[in-house]
XYZ file of C-alpha atoms in Angstrom:
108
model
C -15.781 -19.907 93.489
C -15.206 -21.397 96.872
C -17.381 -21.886 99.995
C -16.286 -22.152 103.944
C -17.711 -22.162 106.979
C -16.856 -19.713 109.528
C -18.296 -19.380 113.194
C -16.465 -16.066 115.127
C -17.329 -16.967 118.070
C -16.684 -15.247 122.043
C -14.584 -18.727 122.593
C -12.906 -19.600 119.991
C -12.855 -18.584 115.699
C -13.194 -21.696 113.835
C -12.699 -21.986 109.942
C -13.883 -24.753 108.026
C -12.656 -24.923 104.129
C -11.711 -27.736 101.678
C -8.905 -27.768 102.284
C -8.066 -26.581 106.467
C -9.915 -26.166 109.248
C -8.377 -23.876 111.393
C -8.857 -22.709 115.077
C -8.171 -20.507 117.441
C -8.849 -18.888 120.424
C -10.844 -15.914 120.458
C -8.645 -14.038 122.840
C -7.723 -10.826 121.151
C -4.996 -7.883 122.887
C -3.493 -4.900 120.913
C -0.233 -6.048 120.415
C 3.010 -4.885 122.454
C 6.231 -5.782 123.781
C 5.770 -8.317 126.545
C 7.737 -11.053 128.238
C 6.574 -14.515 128.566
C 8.363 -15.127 131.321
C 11.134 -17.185 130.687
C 14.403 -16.927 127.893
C 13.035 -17.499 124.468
C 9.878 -17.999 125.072
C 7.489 -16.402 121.958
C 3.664 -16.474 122.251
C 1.392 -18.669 120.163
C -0.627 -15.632 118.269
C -1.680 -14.546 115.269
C -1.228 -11.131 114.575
C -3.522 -8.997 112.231
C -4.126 -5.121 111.200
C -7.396 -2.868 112.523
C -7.183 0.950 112.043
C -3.675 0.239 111.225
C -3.200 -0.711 114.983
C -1.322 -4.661 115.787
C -3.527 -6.993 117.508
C -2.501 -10.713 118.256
C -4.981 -13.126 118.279
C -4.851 -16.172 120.344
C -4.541 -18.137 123.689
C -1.292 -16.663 124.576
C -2.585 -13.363 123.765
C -3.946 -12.618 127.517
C -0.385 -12.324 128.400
C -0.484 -8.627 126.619
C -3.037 -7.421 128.746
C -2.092 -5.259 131.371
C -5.977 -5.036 132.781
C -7.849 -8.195 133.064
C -8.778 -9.596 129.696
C -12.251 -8.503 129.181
C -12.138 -9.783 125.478
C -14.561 -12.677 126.093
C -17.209 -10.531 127.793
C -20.628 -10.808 126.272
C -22.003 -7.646 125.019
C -24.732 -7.008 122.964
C -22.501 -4.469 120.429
C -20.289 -7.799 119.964
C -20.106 -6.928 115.875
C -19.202 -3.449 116.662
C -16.026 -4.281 119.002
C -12.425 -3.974 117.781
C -11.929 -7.924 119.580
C -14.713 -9.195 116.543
C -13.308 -7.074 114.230
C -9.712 -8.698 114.390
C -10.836 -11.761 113.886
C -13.090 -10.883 111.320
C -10.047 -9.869 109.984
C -8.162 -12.964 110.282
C -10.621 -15.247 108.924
C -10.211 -12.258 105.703
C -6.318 -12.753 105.872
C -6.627 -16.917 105.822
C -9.021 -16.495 102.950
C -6.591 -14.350 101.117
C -3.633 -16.601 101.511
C -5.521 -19.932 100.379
C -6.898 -18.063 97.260
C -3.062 -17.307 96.594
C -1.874 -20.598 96.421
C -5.208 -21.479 94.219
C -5.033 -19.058 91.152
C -7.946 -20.846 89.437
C -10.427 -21.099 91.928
C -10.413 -17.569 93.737
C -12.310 -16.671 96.708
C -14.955 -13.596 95.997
């Protein structure tokens, strides 16, 4: 069995295992066809499944917003939002692809 430490955070989703620490920030927009601006530009996001809807997760992903990104707001239902359950998500997905490439030592 394996440990990590996670901390899903309104700034940024940090994952600490043995063997990566990953982070990113906690900027999440349901995903869609947008330009960056410039010829072959891509965006810097991760992108992960809720409710079988596409959300990319990331610094870039503020560029998908049509409204003003409201995904760092403080509210008090933070556990309950679709923005913490994405990244929940994510840190699910990482773990998942680690325990992949370790056949012996599983994460449960």
């Amino acid at each position: 069995m394996q440990a990590a430490g996670i901390n899903i955070g309104y700034g940024y989703l940090k994952m600490k295992t043995k063997s990566d620490y990953f982070q990113i920030a906690s900027v999440v927009e349901k995903t869609r066809r947008a330009s960056m601006g410039s010829v072959g530009a891509t965006r810097e996001t991760v992108k992960v499944v809720v409710d079988n809807e596409i959300y990319e997760i990331g610094a870039d992903a503020h560029q998908l917003s049509a409204t003003q990104n409201t995904s760092k707001a403080v509210s008090d239902a933070w556990y309950d939002t679709v923005q913490y359950r994405a990244l929940m998500q994510l840190v699910i997905d990482r773990l998942q692809q680690e325990s992949e490439s370790d056949g012996d030592n599983q994460w449960v």
